[in-house]
């Protein structure tokens, strides 16, 4: 039998009957109430009255939500960012989120990638926090923000891709033949792709591939 002390939050949630429709502000207040009344450990048991499924991760997220800046909270509420990404990047300068919010043409996944890659690059390179907002704004103002942030996050891979594209163009431009390296150049083999429409056409493609053999070491040098 539940004590009145324990039964009160369950009864209140049952009466509200808003399972799956609580905002993060409300979830944070529910958790705060429980903690203030020495019932924090019972939060998971209330999941059935708060969430549609049985996912109890709302407890950890509700504890994090008050720590998020207002711009991040707004992005979560408007669906421009998911909670996991918001928690990951919450230490970034608030101006970064305001800059991103103004970019209406960016999709949900694009915003997630931009913030995630930028946050990882900032931590890896130990970029001074006072410089991050301007740097991020410059990335957003570039011709292709996703390519720009990818180069910042993966400089070595981006450089290898550029060099490989140049090599491919040097020997295979307009040849109708494509030599594809393994993903991220991590592997031990290439794949070759081409089409042909006649015996003569096939013989020509084979001849071009044979010519590539003279330069195959240049291609193989890209493998890890």
Tab-separated table of C-alpha atoms in Angstrom:
chain	number	residue	atom	x	y	z
A	1	UNK	CA	0.000	0.000	0.000
A	2	UNK	CA	1.335	3.402	-0.985
A	3	UNK	CA	1.574	6.107	1.619
A	4	UNK	CA	-0.205	9.400	0.988
A	5	UNK	CA	3.235	10.923	0.481
A	6	UNK	CA	4.050	8.453	-2.293
A	7	UNK	CA	0.589	8.312	-3.830
A	8	UNK	CA	0.194	12.066	-4.264
A	9	UNK	CA	2.360	12.497	-7.437
A	10	UNK	CA	0.826	9.383	-9.037
A	11	UNK	CA	-2.699	10.619	-8.337
A	12	UNK	CA	-1.880	14.062	-9.728
A	13	UNK	CA	-0.440	12.611	-12.938
A	14	UNK	CA	-3.389	10.246	-13.332
A	15	UNK	CA	-5.849	13.110	-12.980
A	16	UNK	CA	-4.007	15.199	-15.546
A	17	UNK	CA	-4.044	12.259	-17.986
A	18	UNK	CA	-1.446	13.878	-20.265
A	19	UNK	CA	0.824	10.923	-20.856
A	20	UNK	CA	3.253	11.675	-23.693
A	21	UNK	CA	2.319	15.363	-23.784
A	22	UNK	CA	4.468	16.873	-21.038
A	23	UNK	CA	6.963	19.529	-22.099
A	24	UNK	CA	10.559	19.368	-20.933
A	25	UNK	CA	9.923	22.315	-18.610
A	26	UNK	CA	7.139	20.332	-16.984
A	27	UNK	CA	9.195	17.161	-16.738
A	28	UNK	CA	12.004	19.141	-15.105
A	29	UNK	CA	9.536	20.582	-12.578
A	30	UNK	CA	8.124	17.119	-11.818
A	31	UNK	CA	11.615	15.808	-11.134
A	32	UNK	CA	12.457	18.873	-9.036
A	33	UNK	CA	9.321	18.349	-6.959
A	34	UNK	CA	10.192	14.713	-6.350
A	35	UNK	CA	13.778	15.546	-5.386
A	36	UNK	CA	12.691	18.359	-3.057
A	37	UNK	CA	10.382	15.919	-1.310
A	38	UNK	CA	12.936	13.130	-1.021
A	39	UNK	CA	11.227	11.063	-3.710
A	40	UNK	CA	13.781	11.414	-6.485
A	41	UNK	CA	14.361	7.659	-6.603
A	42	UNK	CA	10.681	7.140	-7.465
A	43	UNK	CA	10.882	9.169	-10.681
A	44	UNK	CA	11.438	6.123	-12.909
A	45	UNK	CA	8.286	4.483	-11.492
A	46	UNK	CA	6.265	7.457	-12.764
A	47	UNK	CA	7.362	6.868	-16.359
A	48	UNK	CA	4.102	5.092	-17.222
A	49	UNK	CA	2.173	8.271	-16.353
A	50	UNK	CA	4.526	10.673	-18.138
A	51	UNK	CA	5.800	8.980	-21.301
A	52	UNK	CA	3.976	7.077	-24.041
A	53	UNK	CA	6.377	4.142	-23.847
A	54	UNK	CA	8.430	2.722	-21.006
A	55	UNK	CA	11.539	4.789	-21.812
A	56	UNK	CA	12.781	6.071	-18.453
A	57	UNK	CA	15.536	8.236	-19.954
A	58	UNK	CA	13.273	11.243	-19.343
A	59	UNK	CA	14.621	11.319	-15.779
A	60	UNK	CA	18.232	11.957	-16.821
A	61	UNK	CA	17.121	14.403	-19.504
A	62	UNK	CA	14.880	16.296	-17.090
A	63	UNK	CA	17.880	16.695	-14.778
A	64	UNK	CA	19.939	18.144	-17.640
A	65	UNK	CA	17.235	20.422	-19.089
A	66	UNK	CA	17.541	23.239	-16.476
A	67	UNK	CA	21.275	23.454	-17.273
A	68	UNK	CA	20.644	24.233	-20.944
A	69	UNK	CA	20.748	27.826	-22.162
A	70	UNK	CA	17.521	29.477	-23.280
A	71	UNK	CA	18.455	29.362	-26.999
A	72	UNK	CA	19.025	25.605	-26.741
A	73	UNK	CA	15.742	25.096	-24.907
A	74	UNK	CA	13.938	27.011	-27.639
A	75	UNK	CA	15.583	24.894	-30.355
A	76	UNK	CA	14.408	21.721	-28.618
A	77	UNK	CA	10.863	23.082	-28.251
A	78	UNK	CA	10.667	24.134	-31.895
A	79	UNK	CA	12.071	20.806	-33.093
A	80	UNK	CA	15.222	22.317	-34.611
A	81	UNK	CA	17.456	20.074	-32.514
A	82	UNK	CA	17.088	16.826	-30.583
A	83	UNK	CA	17.740	16.538	-26.869
A	84	UNK	CA	20.813	14.313	-27.268
A	85	UNK	CA	22.560	16.856	-29.505
A	86	UNK	CA	21.557	19.748	-27.245
A	87	UNK	CA	23.096	17.999	-24.235
A	88	UNK	CA	26.256	17.261	-26.218
A	89	UNK	CA	26.836	20.863	-27.331
A	90	UNK	CA	25.504	22.739	-24.307
A	91	UNK	CA	28.924	24.177	-23.420
A	92	UNK	CA	29.178	26.098	-26.693
A	93	UNK	CA	28.699	29.878	-26.836
A	94	UNK	CA	24.979	30.798	-26.911
A	95	UNK	CA	25.514	33.009	-29.954
A	96	UNK	CA	26.243	29.863	-31.955
A	97	UNK	CA	22.703	28.603	-31.407
A	98	UNK	CA	21.242	32.000	-32.273
A	99	UNK	CA	23.207	32.087	-35.541
A	100	UNK	CA	22.004	28.590	-36.401
A	101	UNK	CA	18.385	29.382	-35.542
A	102	UNK	CA	18.374	32.117	-38.181
A	103	UNK	CA	19.359	29.665	-40.933
A	104	UNK	CA	15.873	28.567	-41.940
A	105	UNK	CA	17.011	26.592	-44.994
A	106	UNK	CA	19.091	24.131	-42.982
A	107	UNK	CA	17.371	20.826	-42.241
A	108	UNK	CA	17.166	19.133	-38.848
A	109	UNK	CA	19.929	16.646	-39.741
A	110	UNK	CA	22.144	19.418	-41.149
A	111	UNK	CA	21.861	21.432	-37.939
A	112	UNK	CA	22.647	18.340	-35.901
A	113	UNK	CA	25.769	17.598	-37.961
A	114	UNK	CA	26.957	21.200	-37.881
A	115	UNK	CA	26.683	21.435	-34.106
A	116	UNK	CA	28.066	17.956	-33.405
A	117	UNK	CA	31.085	18.276	-35.699
A	118	UNK	CA	31.793	21.808	-34.483
A	119	UNK	CA	31.612	20.818	-30.815
A	120	UNK	CA	33.951	17.865	-31.421
A	121	UNK	CA	36.430	20.067	-33.317
A	122	UNK	CA	36.366	22.732	-30.582
A	123	UNK	CA	37.137	20.144	-27.890
A	124	UNK	CA	39.816	18.386	-29.950
A	125	UNK	CA	41.639	21.567	-30.975
A	126	UNK	CA	40.975	23.338	-27.657
A	127	UNK	CA	39.681	26.419	-29.476
A	128	UNK	CA	39.324	29.443	-27.216
A	129	UNK	CA	35.647	29.892	-26.302
A	130	UNK	CA	35.844	33.602	-27.123
A	131	UNK	CA	36.580	32.723	-30.755
A	132	UNK	CA	34.038	29.960	-31.327
A	133	UNK	CA	30.991	32.109	-32.159
A	134	UNK	CA	32.799	34.065	-34.870
A	135	UNK	CA	34.305	30.860	-36.285
A	136	UNK	CA	30.912	29.160	-36.411
A	137	UNK	CA	29.318	32.187	-38.072
A	138	UNK	CA	32.056	32.137	-40.712
A	139	UNK	CA	31.309	28.467	-41.345
A	140	UNK	CA	27.598	29.218	-41.767
A	141	UNK	CA	28.442	32.050	-44.165
A	142	UNK	CA	30.599	29.831	-46.382
A	143	UNK	CA	29.344	28.558	-49.737
A	144	UNK	CA	28.767	25.069	-48.349
A	145	UNK	CA	28.642	25.030	-44.518
A	146	UNK	CA	28.469	21.224	-44.311
A	147	UNK	CA	31.588	20.758	-46.422
A	148	UNK	CA	33.365	23.470	-44.449
A	149	UNK	CA	32.543	21.947	-41.059
A	150	UNK	CA	33.496	18.489	-42.334
A	151	UNK	CA	36.945	19.787	-43.321
A	152	UNK	CA	37.368	21.292	-39.865
A	153	UNK	CA	36.261	18.103	-38.137
A	154	UNK	CA	38.114	15.655	-40.425
A	155	UNK	CA	41.078	17.596	-41.871
A	156	UNK	CA	43.167	14.553	-42.821
A	157	UNK	CA	40.288	12.697	-44.471
A	158	UNK	CA	39.185	15.837	-46.340
A	159	UNK	CA	42.718	16.371	-47.608
A	160	UNK	CA	42.981	12.761	-48.784
A	161	UNK	CA	39.631	13.001	-50.566
A	162	UNK	CA	40.743	16.131	-52.380
A	163	UNK	CA	44.038	14.538	-53.418
A	164	UNK	CA	42.293	11.365	-54.546
A	165	UNK	CA	39.768	13.330	-56.630
A	166	UNK	CA	42.658	15.086	-58.334
A	167	UNK	CA	44.380	11.748	-59.038
A	168	UNK	CA	41.166	10.236	-60.372
A	169	UNK	CA	40.608	13.208	-62.675
A	170	UNK	CA	44.203	13.067	-63.910
A	171	UNK	CA	43.935	9.516	-65.224
A	172	UNK	CA	40.222	8.786	-65.572
A	173	UNK	CA	38.500	12.036	-66.565
A	174	UNK	CA	35.916	11.353	-69.288
A	175	UNK	CA	37.011	7.703	-69.443
A	176	UNK	CA	33.687	6.334	-68.265
A	177	UNK	CA	35.570	4.360	-65.627
A	178	UNK	CA	35.293	4.951	-61.888
A	179	UNK	CA	37.735	3.553	-59.343
A	180	UNK	CA	36.282	3.804	-55.843
A	181	UNK	CA	38.423	3.483	-52.713
A	182	UNK	CA	37.131	1.809	-49.526
A	183	UNK	CA	35.093	4.017	-47.188
A	184	UNK	CA	37.311	6.558	-45.432
A	185	UNK	CA	40.260	4.881	-47.213
A	186	UNK	CA	40.139	2.225	-44.511
A	187	UNK	CA	40.490	-1.095	-46.272
A	188	UNK	CA	42.665	-3.055	-48.647
A	189	UNK	CA	40.851	-2.953	-52.001
A	190	UNK	CA	39.316	-0.691	-54.635
A	191	UNK	CA	36.252	-1.304	-56.777
A	192	UNK	CA	36.070	-0.535	-60.496
A	193	UNK	CA	32.855	0.465	-62.217
A	194	UNK	CA	32.124	1.028	-65.908
A	195	UNK	CA	29.460	0.297	-68.497
A	196	UNK	CA	29.768	-0.809	-72.108
A	197	UNK	CA	27.372	-1.260	-75.023
A	198	UNK	CA	29.351	-3.253	-77.572
A	199	UNK	CA	32.318	-5.550	-77.931
A	200	UNK	CA	34.360	-2.667	-79.291
A	201	UNK	CA	33.315	-0.430	-76.396
A	202	UNK	CA	34.260	-3.124	-73.879
A	203	UNK	CA	37.676	-3.578	-75.496
A	204	UNK	CA	38.267	0.188	-75.229
A	205	UNK	CA	37.387	0.211	-71.510
A	206	UNK	CA	39.683	-2.731	-70.851
A	207	UNK	CA	42.485	-0.957	-72.690
A	208	UNK	CA	42.015	2.130	-70.511
A	209	UNK	CA	42.053	0.022	-67.355
A	210	UNK	CA	45.276	-1.637	-68.488
A	211	UNK	CA	46.831	1.804	-68.921
A	212	UNK	CA	45.928	2.593	-65.309
A	213	UNK	CA	48.123	-0.298	-64.181
A	214	UNK	CA	51.136	1.882	-64.891
A	215	UNK	CA	49.940	4.290	-62.185
A	216	UNK	CA	48.247	1.855	-59.817
A	217	UNK	CA	50.774	2.473	-57.043
A	218	UNK	CA	49.548	6.058	-56.845
A	219	UNK	CA	46.044	4.765	-56.133
A	220	UNK	CA	47.219	2.099	-53.700
A	221	UNK	CA	49.161	4.691	-51.710
A	222	UNK	CA	45.845	6.001	-50.362
A	223	UNK	CA	45.014	2.765	-48.542
A	224	UNK	CA	45.631	2.704	-44.816
